[in-house]
mmCIF file of C-alpha atoms in Angstrom:
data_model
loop_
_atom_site.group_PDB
_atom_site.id
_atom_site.type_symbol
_atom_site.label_atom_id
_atom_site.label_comp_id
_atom_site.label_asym_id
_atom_site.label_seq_id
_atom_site.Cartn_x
_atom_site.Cartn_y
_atom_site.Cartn_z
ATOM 1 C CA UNK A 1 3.003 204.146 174.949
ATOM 2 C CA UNK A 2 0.141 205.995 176.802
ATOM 3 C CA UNK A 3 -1.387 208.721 175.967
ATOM 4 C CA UNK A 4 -2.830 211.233 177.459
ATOM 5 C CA UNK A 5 -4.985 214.614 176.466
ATOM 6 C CA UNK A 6 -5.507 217.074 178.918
ATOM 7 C CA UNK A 7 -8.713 219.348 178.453
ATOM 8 C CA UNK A 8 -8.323 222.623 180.030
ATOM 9 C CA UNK A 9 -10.936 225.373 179.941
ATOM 10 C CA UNK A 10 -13.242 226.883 182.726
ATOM 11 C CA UNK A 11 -16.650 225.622 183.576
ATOM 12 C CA UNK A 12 -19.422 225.547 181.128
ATOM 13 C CA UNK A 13 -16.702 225.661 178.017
ATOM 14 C CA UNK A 14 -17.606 222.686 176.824
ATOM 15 C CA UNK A 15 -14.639 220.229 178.092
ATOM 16 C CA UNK A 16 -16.709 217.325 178.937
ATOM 17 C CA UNK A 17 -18.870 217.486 175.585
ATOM 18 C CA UNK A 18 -15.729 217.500 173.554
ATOM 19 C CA UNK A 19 -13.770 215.351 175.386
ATOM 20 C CA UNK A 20 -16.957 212.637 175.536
ATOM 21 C CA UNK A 21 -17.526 212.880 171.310
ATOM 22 C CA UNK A 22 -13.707 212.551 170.760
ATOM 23 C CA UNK A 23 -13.644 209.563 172.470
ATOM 24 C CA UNK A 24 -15.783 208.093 170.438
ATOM 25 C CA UNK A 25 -13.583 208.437 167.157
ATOM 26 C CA UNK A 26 -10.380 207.254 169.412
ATOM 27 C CA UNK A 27 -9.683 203.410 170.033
ATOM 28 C CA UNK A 28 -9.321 201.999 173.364
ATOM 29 C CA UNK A 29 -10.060 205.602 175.042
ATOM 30 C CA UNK A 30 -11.750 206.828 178.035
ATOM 31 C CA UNK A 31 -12.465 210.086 179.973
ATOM 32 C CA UNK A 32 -11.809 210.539 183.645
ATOM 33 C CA UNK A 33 -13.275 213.409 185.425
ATOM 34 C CA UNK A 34 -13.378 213.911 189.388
ATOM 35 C CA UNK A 35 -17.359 215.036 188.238
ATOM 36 C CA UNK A 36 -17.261 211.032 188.053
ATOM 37 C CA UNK A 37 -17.060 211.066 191.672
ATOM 38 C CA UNK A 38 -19.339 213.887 192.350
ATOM 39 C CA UNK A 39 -22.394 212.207 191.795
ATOM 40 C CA UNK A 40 -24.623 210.867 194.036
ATOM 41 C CA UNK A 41 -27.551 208.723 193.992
ATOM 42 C CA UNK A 42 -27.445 210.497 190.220
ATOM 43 C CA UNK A 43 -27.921 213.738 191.579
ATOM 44 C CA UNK A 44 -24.339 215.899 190.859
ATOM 45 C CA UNK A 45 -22.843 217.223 194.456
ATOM 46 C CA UNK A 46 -19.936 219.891 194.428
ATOM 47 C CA UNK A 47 -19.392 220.309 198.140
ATOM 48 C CA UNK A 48 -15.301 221.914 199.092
ATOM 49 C CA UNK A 49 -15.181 219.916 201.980
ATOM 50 C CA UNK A 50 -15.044 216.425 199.972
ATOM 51 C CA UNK A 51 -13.258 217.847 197.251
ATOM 52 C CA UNK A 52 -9.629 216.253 198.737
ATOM 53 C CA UNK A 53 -11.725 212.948 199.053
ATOM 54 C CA UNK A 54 -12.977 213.325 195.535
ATOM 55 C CA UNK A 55 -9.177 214.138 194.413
ATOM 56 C CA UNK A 56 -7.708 211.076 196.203
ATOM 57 C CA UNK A 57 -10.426 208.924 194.378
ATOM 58 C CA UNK A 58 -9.688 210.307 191.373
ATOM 59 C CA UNK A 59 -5.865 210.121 191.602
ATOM 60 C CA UNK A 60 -6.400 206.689 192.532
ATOM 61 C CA UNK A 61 -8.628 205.161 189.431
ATOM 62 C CA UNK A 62 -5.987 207.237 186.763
ATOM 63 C CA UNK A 63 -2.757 205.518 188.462
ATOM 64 C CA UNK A 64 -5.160 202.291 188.026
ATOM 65 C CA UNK A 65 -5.682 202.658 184.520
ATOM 66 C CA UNK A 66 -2.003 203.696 183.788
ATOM 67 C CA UNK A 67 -0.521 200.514 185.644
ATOM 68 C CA UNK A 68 -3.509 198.396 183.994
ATOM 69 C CA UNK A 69 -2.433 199.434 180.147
ATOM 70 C CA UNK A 70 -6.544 198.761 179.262
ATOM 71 C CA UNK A 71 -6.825 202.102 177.964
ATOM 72 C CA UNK A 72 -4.275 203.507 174.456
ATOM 73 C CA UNK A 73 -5.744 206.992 175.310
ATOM 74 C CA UNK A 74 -7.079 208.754 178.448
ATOM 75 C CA UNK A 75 -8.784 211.997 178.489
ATOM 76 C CA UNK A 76 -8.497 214.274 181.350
ATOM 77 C CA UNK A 77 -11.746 216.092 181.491
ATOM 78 C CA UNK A 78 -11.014 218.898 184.581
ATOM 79 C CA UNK A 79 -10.581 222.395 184.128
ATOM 80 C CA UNK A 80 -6.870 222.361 184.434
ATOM 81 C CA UNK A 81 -6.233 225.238 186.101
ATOM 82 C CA UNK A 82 -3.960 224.346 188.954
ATOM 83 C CA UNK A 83 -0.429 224.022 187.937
ATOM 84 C CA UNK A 84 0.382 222.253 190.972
ATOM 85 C CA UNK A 85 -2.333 219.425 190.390
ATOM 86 C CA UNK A 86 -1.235 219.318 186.883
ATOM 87 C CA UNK A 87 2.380 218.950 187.344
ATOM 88 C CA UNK A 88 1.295 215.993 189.921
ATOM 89 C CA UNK A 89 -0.399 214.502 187.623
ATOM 90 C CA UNK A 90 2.646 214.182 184.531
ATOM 91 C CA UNK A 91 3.578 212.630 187.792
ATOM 92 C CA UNK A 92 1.293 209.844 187.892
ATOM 93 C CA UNK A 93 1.149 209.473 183.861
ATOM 94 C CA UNK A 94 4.605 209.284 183.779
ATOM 95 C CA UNK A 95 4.829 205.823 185.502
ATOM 96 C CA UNK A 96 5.376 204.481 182.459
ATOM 97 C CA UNK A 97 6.227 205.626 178.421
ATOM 98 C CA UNK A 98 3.609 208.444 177.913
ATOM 99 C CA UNK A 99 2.686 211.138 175.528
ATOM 100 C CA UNK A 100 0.573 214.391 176.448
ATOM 101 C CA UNK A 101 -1.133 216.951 174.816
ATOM 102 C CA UNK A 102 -3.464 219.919 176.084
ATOM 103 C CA UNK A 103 -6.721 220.997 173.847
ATOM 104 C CA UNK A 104 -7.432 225.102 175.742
ATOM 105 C CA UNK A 105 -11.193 226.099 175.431
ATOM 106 C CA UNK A 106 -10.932 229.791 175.760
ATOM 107 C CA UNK A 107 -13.727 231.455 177.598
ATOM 108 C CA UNK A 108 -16.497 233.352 175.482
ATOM 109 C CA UNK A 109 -16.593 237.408 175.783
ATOM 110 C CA UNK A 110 -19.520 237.192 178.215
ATOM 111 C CA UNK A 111 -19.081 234.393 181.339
ATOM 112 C CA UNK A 112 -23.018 234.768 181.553
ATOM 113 C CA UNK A 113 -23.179 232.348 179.050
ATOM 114 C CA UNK A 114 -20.523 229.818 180.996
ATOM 115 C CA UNK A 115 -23.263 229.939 183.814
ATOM 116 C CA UNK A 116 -25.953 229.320 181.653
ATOM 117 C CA UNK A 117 -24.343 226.514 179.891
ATOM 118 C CA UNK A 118 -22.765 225.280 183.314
ATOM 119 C CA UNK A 119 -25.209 222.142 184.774
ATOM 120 C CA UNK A 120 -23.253 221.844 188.373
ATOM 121 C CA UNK A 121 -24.592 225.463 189.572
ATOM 122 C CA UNK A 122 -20.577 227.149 189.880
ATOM 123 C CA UNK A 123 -21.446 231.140 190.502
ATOM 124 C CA UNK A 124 -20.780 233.650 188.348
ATOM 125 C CA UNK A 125 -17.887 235.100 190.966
ATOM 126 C CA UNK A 126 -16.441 231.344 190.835
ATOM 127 C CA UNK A 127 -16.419 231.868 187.271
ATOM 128 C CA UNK A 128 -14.819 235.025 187.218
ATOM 129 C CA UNK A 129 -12.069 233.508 189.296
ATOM 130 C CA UNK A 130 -12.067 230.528 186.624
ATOM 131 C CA UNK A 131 -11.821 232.702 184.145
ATOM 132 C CA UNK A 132 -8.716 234.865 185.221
ATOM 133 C CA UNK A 133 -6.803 231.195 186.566
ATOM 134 C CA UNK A 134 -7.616 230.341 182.945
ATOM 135 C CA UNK A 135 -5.290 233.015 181.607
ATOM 136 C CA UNK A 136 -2.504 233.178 184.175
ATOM 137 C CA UNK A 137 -2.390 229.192 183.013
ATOM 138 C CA UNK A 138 -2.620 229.247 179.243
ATOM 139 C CA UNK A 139 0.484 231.551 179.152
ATOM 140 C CA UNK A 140 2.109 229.447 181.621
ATOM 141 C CA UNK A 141 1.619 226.024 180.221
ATOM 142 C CA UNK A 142 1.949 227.553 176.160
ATOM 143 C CA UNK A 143 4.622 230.365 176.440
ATOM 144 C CA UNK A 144 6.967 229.135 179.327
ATOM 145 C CA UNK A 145 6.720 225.988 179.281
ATOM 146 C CA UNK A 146 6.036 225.197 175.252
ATOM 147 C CA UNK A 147 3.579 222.855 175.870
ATOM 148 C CA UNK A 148 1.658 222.152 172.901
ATOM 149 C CA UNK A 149 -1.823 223.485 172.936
ATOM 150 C CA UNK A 150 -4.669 222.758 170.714
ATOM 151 C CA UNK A 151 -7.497 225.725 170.756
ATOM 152 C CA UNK A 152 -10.803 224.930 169.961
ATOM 153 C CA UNK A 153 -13.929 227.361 169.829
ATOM 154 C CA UNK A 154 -17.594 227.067 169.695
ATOM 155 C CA UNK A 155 -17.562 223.318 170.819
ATOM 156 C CA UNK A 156 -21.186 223.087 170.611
ATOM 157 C CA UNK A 157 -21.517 224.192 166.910
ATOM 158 C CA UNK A 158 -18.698 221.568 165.667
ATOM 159 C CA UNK A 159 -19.594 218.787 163.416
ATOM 160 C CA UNK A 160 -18.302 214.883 163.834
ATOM 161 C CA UNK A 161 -16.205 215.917 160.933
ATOM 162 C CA UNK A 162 -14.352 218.866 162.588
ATOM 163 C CA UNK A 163 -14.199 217.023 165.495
ATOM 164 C CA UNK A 164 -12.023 214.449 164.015
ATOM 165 C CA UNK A 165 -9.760 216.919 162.519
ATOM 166 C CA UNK A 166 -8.682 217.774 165.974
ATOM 167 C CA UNK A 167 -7.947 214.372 166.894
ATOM 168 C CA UNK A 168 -5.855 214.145 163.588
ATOM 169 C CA UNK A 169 -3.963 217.646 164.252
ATOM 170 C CA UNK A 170 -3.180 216.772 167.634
ATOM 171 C CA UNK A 171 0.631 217.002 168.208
ATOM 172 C CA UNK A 172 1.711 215.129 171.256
ATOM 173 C CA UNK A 173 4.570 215.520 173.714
ATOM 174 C CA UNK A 174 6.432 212.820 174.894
ATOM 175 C CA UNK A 175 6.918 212.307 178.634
ATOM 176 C CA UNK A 176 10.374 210.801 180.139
ATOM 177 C CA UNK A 177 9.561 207.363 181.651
ATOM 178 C CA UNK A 178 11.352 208.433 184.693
ATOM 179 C CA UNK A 179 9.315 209.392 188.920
ATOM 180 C CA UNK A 180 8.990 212.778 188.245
ATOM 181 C CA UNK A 181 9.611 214.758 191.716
ATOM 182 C CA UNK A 182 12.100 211.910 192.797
ATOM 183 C CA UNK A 183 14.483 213.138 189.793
ATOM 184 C CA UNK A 184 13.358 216.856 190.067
ATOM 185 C CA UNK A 185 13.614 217.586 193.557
ATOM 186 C CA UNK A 186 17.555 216.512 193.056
ATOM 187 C CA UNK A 187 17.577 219.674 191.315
ATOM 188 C CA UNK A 188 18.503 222.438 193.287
ATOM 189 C CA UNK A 189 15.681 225.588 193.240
ATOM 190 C CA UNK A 190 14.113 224.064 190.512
ATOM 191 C CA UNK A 191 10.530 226.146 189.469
ATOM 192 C CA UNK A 192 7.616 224.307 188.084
ATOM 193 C CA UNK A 193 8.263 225.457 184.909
ATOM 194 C CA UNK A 194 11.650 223.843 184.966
ATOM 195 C CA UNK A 195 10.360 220.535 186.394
ATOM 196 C CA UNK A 196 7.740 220.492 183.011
ATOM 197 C CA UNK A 197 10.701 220.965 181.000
ATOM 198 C CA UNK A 198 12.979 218.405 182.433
ATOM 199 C CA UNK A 199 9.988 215.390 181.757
ATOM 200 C CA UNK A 200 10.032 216.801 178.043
ATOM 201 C CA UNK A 201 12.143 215.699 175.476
#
């Protein structure tokens, strides 16, 4: 059994900080992030025009590790905001016996400080846009579809110690071991909220 933790939270929250010092208390884990495949020559690039390229890639190494079993624990570290990407990626985990949990980073009062904290230049409008995704998503993914959510705040001021409390209080769901839009789309105007809730037990 797989498992998977999905970090959602707009830019400059502190996803990839979190995500990188959890895996270091977790056994046989790594993080995937399409910023992986946004570098180049060690310089970080964030161009729209490569970002389906950058998506494929990415899609590509997760289905790798999932078929591979090398990995007990993956962390997604991507802002989450997309249901559609999302649900398409339960897809992918769900290729075989998988568990899945979200931790939310909820953005601070003032987004200034998500630009200043940011390191891959997104504007403050692209953060305003982040921001306001980030909200329409939390209530879908925690209210409609009862996915379990961890929150955290102030990643930057937690110790090791706190940070292995969340890896302790983290309260996975379990994913059907079942091709996900193969056995939803047989389901006449299903909504993405219903597909979520048909992989869960």
């Amino acid at each position: 059994m797989i498992r998977v933790i999905f970090m959602h939270g707009i830019a400059g929250s502190g996803k990839s900080e979190l995500a990188h010092r959890m895996a270091k208390f977790i056994p046989r884990c790594r993080v995937l992030s399409k910023d992986d495949f946004r570098t180049i020559n060690g310089c970080y690039v964030f161009d729209r025009r490569n970002e389906n390229k950058v998506r494929i890639i990415f899609e590509w190494f997760l289905k790798k590790m999932i078929d591979q079993e090398d990995y007990e624990t993956i962390i997604l570290d991507n802002t989450h905001l997309d249901k559609e990407f999302v649900l398409h990626l339960l897809e992918i985990i769900g290729r075989r016996p998988a568990e899945f949990v979200f931790i939310t980073i909820p953005p601070d009062v003032s987004l200034l400080k998500h630009v200043e904290r940011n390191k891959h230049g997104v504007s403050f409008s692209e953060m305003i846009k982040q921001d306001e995704d980030y909200r329409h998503s939390r209530i879908r993914f925690k209210i409609e579809c009862k996915v379990n959510m961890i929150e955290v705040r102030n990643v930057h001021l937690l110790t090791d110690e706190e940070v292995k409390h969340i890896i302790e209080s983290m309260r996975f769901e379990r994913l059907r071991f079942f091709n996900l839009p193969q056995e939803a789309s047989a389901i006449p105007n299903t909504s993405y909220i219903s597909h979520l809730r048909y992989a869960l037990f």
